[in-house]
Short mmCIF file of C-alpha atoms in Angstrom, two decimals:
data_model
loop_
_atom_site.label_atom_id
_atom_site.label_comp_id
_atom_site.label_asym_id
_atom_site.label_seq_id
_atom_site.Cartn_x
_atom_site.Cartn_y
_atom_site.Cartn_z
CA MET A 23 -2.32 -14.69 -3.34
CA ALA A 24 -0.88 -18.26 -4.18
CA LEU A 25 -2.06 -19.96 -0.74
CA GLN A 26 -2.97 -23.68 -1.31
CA CYS A 27 -5.20 -25.92 0.68
CA GLY A 28 -3.99 -30.05 0.47
CA ILE A 29 -6.55 -32.62 0.04
CA VAL A 30 -5.31 -35.29 2.01
CA GLY A 31 -6.66 -39.14 3.31
CA LEU A 32 -5.82 -42.63 2.96
CA PRO A 33 -6.59 -44.14 -0.33
CA ASN A 34 -10.59 -44.40 -1.32
CA VAL A 35 -11.87 -42.43 1.13
CA GLY A 36 -13.29 -39.80 -1.34
CA LYS A 37 -10.70 -37.00 -1.66
CA SER A 38 -10.66 -37.28 -5.70
CA THR A 39 -14.52 -37.34 -5.79
CA LEU A 40 -14.76 -34.00 -3.67
CA PHE A 41 -11.75 -32.90 -5.78
CA ASN A 42 -13.66 -32.67 -8.87
CA CYS A 43 -16.83 -31.08 -7.26
CA LEU A 44 -14.81 -28.40 -6.08
CA SER A 45 -12.98 -27.63 -8.82
CA ASN A 46 -14.54 -29.32 -12.02
CA ALA A 47 -11.32 -30.68 -12.54
CA LYS A 48 -11.19 -34.52 -13.80
CA ALA A 49 -8.91 -35.98 -11.07
CA GLN A 50 -9.22 -40.03 -11.67
CA SER A 51 -11.37 -41.39 -9.17
CA ALA A 52 -11.05 -45.06 -9.36
CA ASN A 53 -11.89 -47.83 -6.70
CA PHE A 54 -8.16 -48.98 -5.96
CA PRO A 55 -5.38 -46.98 -4.17
CA PHE A 56 -2.84 -44.51 -5.67
CA CYS A 57 -5.48 -43.68 -8.34
CA THR A 58 -4.67 -39.49 -7.87
CA ILE A 59 -0.37 -40.03 -8.23
CA GLU A 60 0.43 -36.10 -9.58
CA PRO A 61 -1.16 -33.98 -7.43
CA ASN A 62 -3.99 -32.26 -9.31
CA VAL A 63 -4.81 -28.42 -8.68
CA GLY A 64 -7.64 -26.50 -8.82
CA VAL A 65 -8.18 -22.68 -8.48
CA ILE A 66 -11.69 -22.43 -7.16
CA THR A 67 -13.89 -19.53 -6.82
CA VAL A 68 -15.05 -18.54 -3.53
CA PRO A 69 -18.77 -18.20 -3.51
CA ASP A 70 -19.66 -14.56 -1.52
CA GLU A 71 -23.35 -13.07 -2.00
CA ARG A 72 -21.71 -9.70 -1.16
CA LEU A 73 -20.09 -9.66 -5.01
CA ASN A 74 -23.78 -9.74 -6.06
CA ARG A 75 -25.36 -7.55 -4.19
CA LEU A 76 -22.61 -5.13 -5.02
CA ALA A 77 -22.91 -6.23 -8.88
CA GLU A 78 -26.57 -5.04 -8.15
CA ILE A 79 -26.16 -1.72 -7.47
CA VAL A 80 -22.70 -0.82 -10.02
CA ASN A 81 -24.03 -2.76 -12.65
CA PRO A 82 -20.34 -3.71 -13.83
CA GLN A 83 -19.26 -5.31 -16.76
CA ARG A 84 -17.76 -7.66 -15.03
CA ILE A 85 -17.93 -9.43 -11.35
CA VAL A 86 -14.45 -11.44 -10.12
CA PRO A 87 -14.68 -13.48 -7.43
CA ALA A 88 -11.94 -14.27 -5.20
CA THR A 89 -10.19 -18.00 -5.42
CA VAL A 90 -8.38 -20.65 -3.65
CA GLU A 91 -5.94 -23.06 -4.84
CA ILE A 92 -7.20 -26.87 -3.82
CA VAL A 93 -4.56 -29.95 -4.24
CA ASP A 94 -5.62 -33.10 -4.83
CA ILE A 95 -2.62 -35.26 -3.38
CA ALA A 96 -2.06 -39.30 -3.53
CA GLY A 97 -3.51 -41.47 -0.17
CA LEU A 98 -0.96 -42.13 2.03
CA VAL A 99 -0.67 -45.52 3.94
CA LYS A 100 1.13 -46.95 6.93
CA GLY A 101 4.89 -46.40 6.75
CA ALA A 102 4.74 -43.13 4.26
CA SER A 103 7.13 -41.43 6.71
CA LYS A 104 9.73 -44.56 5.36
CA GLY A 105 8.74 -44.37 2.13
CA GLU A 106 6.31 -46.83 1.77
CA GLY A 107 3.70 -46.43 -0.84
CA LEU A 108 3.82 -43.11 -2.43
CA GLY A 109 5.11 -41.79 1.17
CA ASN A 110 8.15 -39.53 0.20
CA LYS A 111 5.92 -37.76 -2.74
CA PHE A 112 3.23 -37.16 -0.15
CA LEU A 113 5.05 -35.71 1.97
CA ALA A 114 6.58 -33.70 -0.31
CA ASN A 115 3.56 -32.13 -1.69
CA ILE A 116 1.71 -31.55 1.75
CA ARG A 117 5.08 -29.54 2.79
CA GLU A 118 4.60 -27.32 -0.06
CA THR A 119 0.70 -26.71 0.79
CA ASP A 120 -0.53 -23.89 3.55
CA ALA A 121 -3.30 -25.98 5.27
CA ILE A 122 -4.72 -29.46 5.09
CA ILE A 123 -7.98 -30.20 4.20
CA HIS A 124 -8.45 -34.07 5.82
CA VAL A 125 -11.28 -36.41 4.43
CA LEU A 126 -11.96 -39.05 6.78
CA ARG A 127 -14.20 -41.76 5.52
CA CYS A 128 -17.31 -41.94 7.33
CA PHE A 129 -19.74 -44.11 5.34
CA ASP A 130 -20.07 -48.02 4.74
CA ASP A 131 -20.06 -49.14 1.00
CA PRO A 132 -19.19 -53.19 0.71
CA ASN A 133 -18.69 -51.96 -3.23
CA VAL A 134 -16.05 -49.45 -2.10
CA VAL A 135 -12.92 -51.38 -0.50
CA HIS A 136 -10.63 -49.96 2.64
CA VAL A 137 -7.11 -50.04 2.19
CA ASP A 138 -7.71 -51.73 6.01
CA GLY A 139 -10.16 -53.70 5.52
CA SER A 140 -12.98 -52.04 7.56
CA VAL A 141 -14.52 -48.54 7.93
CA ASN A 142 -12.90 -46.35 11.17
CA PRO A 143 -12.38 -42.75 10.49
CA VAL A 144 -10.46 -41.92 14.12
CA ARG A 145 -8.14 -45.42 13.30
CA ASP A 146 -7.96 -43.53 9.82
CA LYS A 147 -7.17 -40.51 11.05
CA GLU A 148 -4.28 -41.44 13.44
CA ILE A 149 -2.31 -43.20 11.07
CA ILE A 150 -1.83 -39.86 8.73
CA ASP A 151 -0.95 -38.65 12.23
CA TYR A 152 1.13 -40.47 13.18
CA GLU A 153 3.19 -40.50 9.61
CA LEU A 154 3.08 -36.47 9.84
CA GLN A 155 4.73 -36.59 13.48
CA LEU A 156 7.46 -39.08 12.44
CA LYS A 157 8.64 -37.04 9.78
CA ASP A 158 8.23 -33.87 12.09
CA LEU A 159 10.42 -35.81 14.72
CA GLU A 160 13.07 -36.48 12.26
CA THR A 161 13.17 -32.69 11.27
CA ILE A 162 13.38 -31.54 14.92
CA ASP A 163 16.14 -34.63 16.06
CA SER A 164 18.07 -33.46 13.20
CA ARG A 165 17.84 -29.11 13.74
CA ILE A 166 18.36 -30.06 17.38
CA THR A 167 21.62 -32.49 16.93
CA ARG A 168 22.94 -29.11 14.74
CA VAL A 169 22.39 -26.57 17.38
CA GLN A 170 22.52 -28.14 21.09
CA LYS A 171 26.11 -27.86 21.35
CA GLN A 172 25.95 -23.92 20.51
CA ALA A 173 22.81 -23.52 22.44
CA GLN A 174 24.07 -25.26 25.94
CA THR A 175 27.84 -24.11 25.90
CA GLY A 176 28.00 -21.14 23.58
CA GLY A 177 27.20 -17.52 24.19
CA ASP A 178 24.94 -17.82 20.78
CA LYS A 179 21.44 -16.26 21.61
CA ALA A 180 19.50 -17.72 18.48
CA ALA A 181 20.87 -21.20 18.54
CA LYS A 182 19.49 -20.98 22.29
CA LEU A 183 15.92 -19.83 21.31
CA GLN A 184 16.04 -22.42 18.48
CA TYR A 185 16.74 -24.94 20.63
CA GLU A 186 13.91 -23.97 23.10
CA VAL A 187 11.42 -24.25 20.55
CA LEU A 188 12.72 -27.62 19.47
CA SER A 189 12.49 -29.24 22.99
CA ARG A 190 9.21 -27.82 23.49
CA TYR A 191 8.12 -29.54 19.87
CA LYS A 192 9.99 -32.66 20.40
CA GLU A 193 8.30 -32.96 23.74
CA ALA A 194 4.99 -32.86 22.00
CA LEU A 195 5.62 -34.65 19.34
CA GLU A 196 6.89 -37.88 21.30
CA GLN A 197 3.66 -37.84 23.31
CA GLY A 198 1.40 -38.19 19.69
CA LYS A 199 0.44 -34.17 20.17
CA ALA A 200 0.65 -32.51 16.82
CA ALA A 201 2.77 -29.55 17.07
CA ARG A 202 0.13 -27.38 16.20
CA THR A 203 -0.91 -27.81 19.86
CA VAL A 204 2.14 -25.47 20.50
CA LYS A 205 1.75 -22.33 21.51
CA PHE A 206 4.56 -19.74 22.26
CA ASP A 207 4.64 -16.24 23.84
CA THR A 208 6.88 -14.25 22.07
CA LYS A 209 7.16 -13.50 18.11
CA ASP A 210 11.13 -14.27 18.53
CA GLU A 211 9.64 -18.23 19.38
CA GLN A 212 7.09 -17.83 16.97
CA LYS A 213 9.03 -16.87 14.41
CA CYS A 214 11.57 -19.19 14.66
CA ALA A 215 8.43 -21.89 15.08
CA HIS A 216 6.81 -20.98 11.78
CA ASP A 217 10.53 -21.19 9.84
CA LEU A 218 10.37 -25.04 10.75
CA PHE A 219 7.99 -25.78 8.45
CA LEU A 220 6.83 -28.74 10.37
CA LEU A 221 3.84 -30.72 8.24
CA THR A 222 1.69 -31.33 11.93
CA ASN A 223 2.13 -27.25 12.44
CA LYS A 224 -0.31 -26.77 9.33
CA PRO A 225 -3.92 -25.27 10.35
CA VAL A 226 -6.47 -28.94 9.57
CA LEU A 227 -9.89 -29.21 8.51
CA TYR A 228 -11.74 -32.59 8.87
CA VAL A 229 -14.25 -33.32 6.38
CA CYS A 230 -16.39 -36.06 7.23
CA ASN A 231 -17.39 -37.81 4.22
CA VAL A 232 -20.83 -39.39 4.93
CA ASP A 233 -23.53 -41.02 2.71
CA ASP A 234 -26.25 -39.61 1.20
CA LYS A 235 -28.79 -40.34 3.80
CA SER A 236 -26.00 -38.71 6.92
CA ALA A 237 -25.49 -35.39 4.56
CA VAL A 238 -27.52 -33.29 7.40
CA THR A 239 -27.38 -34.76 10.46
CA GLY A 240 -23.88 -36.63 10.29
CA ASN A 241 -23.49 -40.50 11.88
CA SER A 242 -21.81 -42.03 14.54
CA TYR A 243 -18.83 -42.00 12.30
CA VAL A 244 -19.09 -38.58 12.68
CA GLU A 245 -19.70 -38.53 16.69
CA GLN A 246 -16.07 -40.22 16.79
CA VAL A 247 -14.19 -37.98 15.02
CA ARG A 248 -15.82 -35.21 17.04
CA GLU A 249 -14.42 -36.94 20.42
CA ALA A 250 -11.14 -37.69 18.97
CA VAL A 251 -10.35 -33.78 17.81
CA LYS A 252 -11.98 -32.25 20.42
CA ASP A 253 -8.71 -30.91 22.10
CA GLU A 254 -6.77 -29.93 18.50
CA ASP A 255 -6.89 -26.60 17.29
CA ALA A 256 -9.16 -27.50 14.32
CA GLU A 257 -12.75 -27.48 12.60
CA ILE A 258 -15.01 -30.32 11.30
CA LEU A 259 -17.18 -30.31 8.43
CA ILE A 260 -19.52 -32.90 7.31
CA VAL A 261 -20.36 -33.61 3.87
CA ALA A 262 -21.61 -36.42 1.40
CA ALA A 263 -19.23 -35.90 -1.55
CA GLN A 264 -21.30 -38.76 -3.75
CA THR A 265 -24.50 -36.59 -3.53
CA GLU A 266 -22.30 -33.43 -4.19
CA SER A 267 -21.31 -34.91 -7.64
CA GLU A 268 -25.06 -35.38 -8.26
CA ILE A 269 -25.29 -31.57 -7.58
CA ALA A 270 -22.23 -30.57 -9.72
CA GLU A 271 -24.46 -32.57 -12.78
CA PHE A 272 -26.95 -29.82 -12.46
CA GLU A 273 -26.90 -26.92 -15.34
CA THR A 274 -28.73 -24.61 -13.42
CA TYR A 275 -28.42 -22.74 -10.25
CA GLU A 276 -32.20 -23.13 -10.09
CA GLU A 277 -31.99 -27.02 -10.31
CA ARG A 278 -29.18 -27.25 -7.82
CA GLN A 279 -31.13 -25.22 -5.03
CA MET A 280 -33.89 -26.97 -5.69
CA PHE A 281 -31.89 -30.51 -5.09
CA LEU A 282 -30.49 -29.28 -2.30
CA GLU A 283 -33.93 -28.26 -0.38
CA GLU A 284 -35.41 -31.82 -1.38
CA ILE A 285 -32.40 -33.42 0.99
CA GLY A 286 -32.88 -30.80 3.66
CA LEU A 287 -29.44 -28.68 2.98
CA LYS A 288 -29.65 -24.57 2.81
CA GLU A 289 -26.44 -25.26 0.55
CA SER A 290 -24.09 -26.94 -0.70
CA GLY A 291 -21.55 -29.12 1.54
CA VAL A 292 -18.35 -27.60 -1.40
CA SER A 293 -19.89 -24.33 -0.67
CA ARG A 294 -19.48 -24.70 2.64
CA LEU A 295 -15.97 -26.03 2.49
CA ILE A 296 -14.79 -23.92 -0.18
CA ARG A 297 -15.12 -20.91 2.51
CA ALA A 298 -14.06 -22.93 5.56
CA ALA A 299 -10.64 -23.33 3.32
CA PHE A 300 -10.87 -19.62 2.70
CA HIS A 301 -11.01 -19.28 6.72
CA LEU A 302 -8.46 -22.03 7.39
CA LEU A 303 -5.65 -19.98 5.18
CA ASN A 304 -6.53 -17.17 7.28
CA LEU A 305 -7.61 -15.00 4.35
CA GLU A 306 -10.53 -11.86 4.03
CA THR A 307 -11.54 -10.57 1.22
CA TYR A 308 -12.12 -6.79 0.49
CA PHE A 309 -13.49 -5.09 -2.34
CA THR A 310 -13.18 -2.61 -4.96
CA ALA A 311 -16.21 -1.56 -7.38
CA GLY A 312 -16.80 0.43 -10.38
CA PRO A 313 -18.58 0.50 -13.77
CA LEU A 314 -15.78 -1.70 -14.86
CA GLU A 315 -15.66 -4.63 -12.40
CA VAL A 316 -16.70 -5.39 -9.05
CA ARG A 317 -14.21 -7.56 -7.62
CA ALA A 318 -12.98 -9.32 -4.65
CA TRP A 319 -9.42 -8.96 -3.34
CA THR A 320 -7.76 -11.98 -1.15
CA TYR A 321 -5.82 -10.64 1.84
CA LEU A 322 -3.62 -12.27 5.32
CA LYS A 323 -6.15 -11.27 7.96
CA GLY A 324 -4.86 -8.25 9.92
CA SER A 325 -2.82 -6.76 7.04
CA LYS A 326 -2.58 -2.77 6.78
CA ALA A 327 -3.38 -0.56 3.93
CA PRO A 328 -0.66 -0.76 2.09
CA GLN A 329 0.03 -4.31 1.90
CA CYS A 330 -3.56 -5.05 0.45
CA ALA A 331 -2.93 -1.97 -1.65
CA GLY A 332 -0.11 -4.15 -2.86
CA VAL A 333 -2.50 -6.81 -3.69
CA ILE A 334 -3.67 -5.22 -6.87
CA HIS A 335 0.08 -3.73 -8.12
CA SER A 336 3.58 -3.36 -6.22
CA ASP A 337 3.39 0.07 -7.43
CA PHE A 338 0.09 0.89 -4.85
CA GLU A 339 2.01 -0.10 -1.96
CA LYS A 340 5.29 1.28 -2.88
CA GLY A 341 3.44 4.54 -3.44
CA PHE A 342 0.43 4.50 -0.99
CA ILE A 343 -0.48 7.66 -0.05
CA ARG A 344 -4.31 6.98 1.74
CA ALA A 345 -6.94 4.86 1.60
CA GLU A 346 -10.87 5.94 0.93
CA VAL A 347 -12.94 2.99 2.94
CA ILE A 348 -16.52 2.74 2.79
CA LYS A 349 -18.21 -0.33 5.14
CA TYR A 350 -19.71 -2.79 3.13
CA ASP A 351 -23.07 -2.35 5.17
CA ASP A 352 -23.14 1.78 4.23
CA TYR A 353 -22.43 1.16 1.03
CA ILE A 354 -25.50 -1.41 0.63
CA ALA A 355 -28.05 0.95 2.77
CA LEU A 356 -27.34 3.76 1.09
CA GLY A 357 -27.11 2.40 -2.48
CA GLY A 358 -23.50 3.04 -3.52
CA GLU A 359 -20.60 5.89 -3.52
CA SER A 360 -21.83 9.02 -3.97
CA GLN A 361 -24.65 8.56 -1.36
CA CYS A 362 -22.10 7.33 1.06
CA ARG A 363 -19.65 10.29 0.21
CA GLU A 364 -22.57 12.48 0.64
CA ALA A 365 -23.45 11.47 3.57
CA GLY A 366 -20.09 11.44 5.42
CA LYS A 367 -19.67 7.67 5.69
CA ILE A 368 -16.02 7.52 3.42
CA GLY A 369 -13.29 6.94 5.54
CA ILE A 370 -9.86 8.33 4.78
CA GLU A 371 -7.10 5.96 6.49
CA GLY A 372 -3.17 5.87 6.42
CA LYS A 373 -0.53 3.52 7.05
CA ASP A 374 -1.39 1.83 9.74
CA TYR A 375 -5.53 1.21 9.19
CA VAL A 376 -6.02 -2.67 9.30
CA VAL A 377 -8.12 -3.39 6.72
CA GLN A 378 -11.37 -4.74 7.21
CA ASP A 379 -13.37 -7.84 5.77
CA GLY A 380 -16.43 -6.77 3.03
CA ASP A 381 -14.16 -3.11 2.96
CA ILE A 382 -14.82 -2.07 -0.05
CA MET A 383 -11.36 0.43 -1.24
CA HIS A 384 -10.17 3.00 -3.23
CA PHE A 385 -6.42 3.57 -3.00
CA ARG A 386 -4.41 6.73 -3.41
CA PHE A 387 -0.82 7.03 -4.75
CA ASN A 388 1.92 8.22 -6.20
CA VAL A 389 4.89 6.46 -7.95
#
């Protein structure tokens, strides 16, 4: 499922360092703006201990984890909405992503220049917010010009609905609010809103890039960010990108864990970030387990059994008959599929079954 998170931020906030840690792709990391000009795409493995637990029982030939795509996008500067810097390229690249990982510089370092001369993560956030809001307002105004007359003078219900949705977005954006703060009640309104593909309507995760000493507890910069986003529908994650790059240098899992324990972390910021990105995209995982492979399959939260079957192959969805479902906890507690069958723990589900995160699935189909 090719959904993407775009890593954005001002130049020199640690985007490319973080991206390198995530994907092992070697996006150039240099101490000047615009060193990342073309967006780098990394396909990232999603850490999931459940796969290992299943593999211990099944002993498969291979384990196939879920993945998520991360895109490292060039740094943005003031005036991007008017084409300043690499603004047009930045805005085009971010429009193609499904969610935003917004990296904010929350560390002091005289050796790393700041494009605006001083460290202020709230100001940095507002710069990008403002540029994205301006671009969304431009989109809204052009759409309103096209539908306003039809909505106000004609009997076109679709035009009237679109005009009402556009007007609510325009009001919020002119108040300096993101489009995602506007909530719609009906499915028709929600579909109309989604089809506008506004930049500030994308889900966002704020990543506070801190110094090594603040990796566990955060710092005053993080608290400033937390206060600034308290009314947004957004999450915050604390990561020390430089520390993460050091962790990535260790060759074995044991060495990495020892290093993490020494600095007071249970797991790396990269692992937490990948899972947060997965959640940000509204994704969940079901499993298939057999002697050939134990595999994690990615689907949109709320999907029904036929759609999840189609993730494996379109024929599975077209010819869907039923799904055999074992709950993960039952599979682990009883020790495998045959034991679950004997205990009556395999559910037979039809087309209306909403797949749950962690389900072990077996699909029956006929094409």
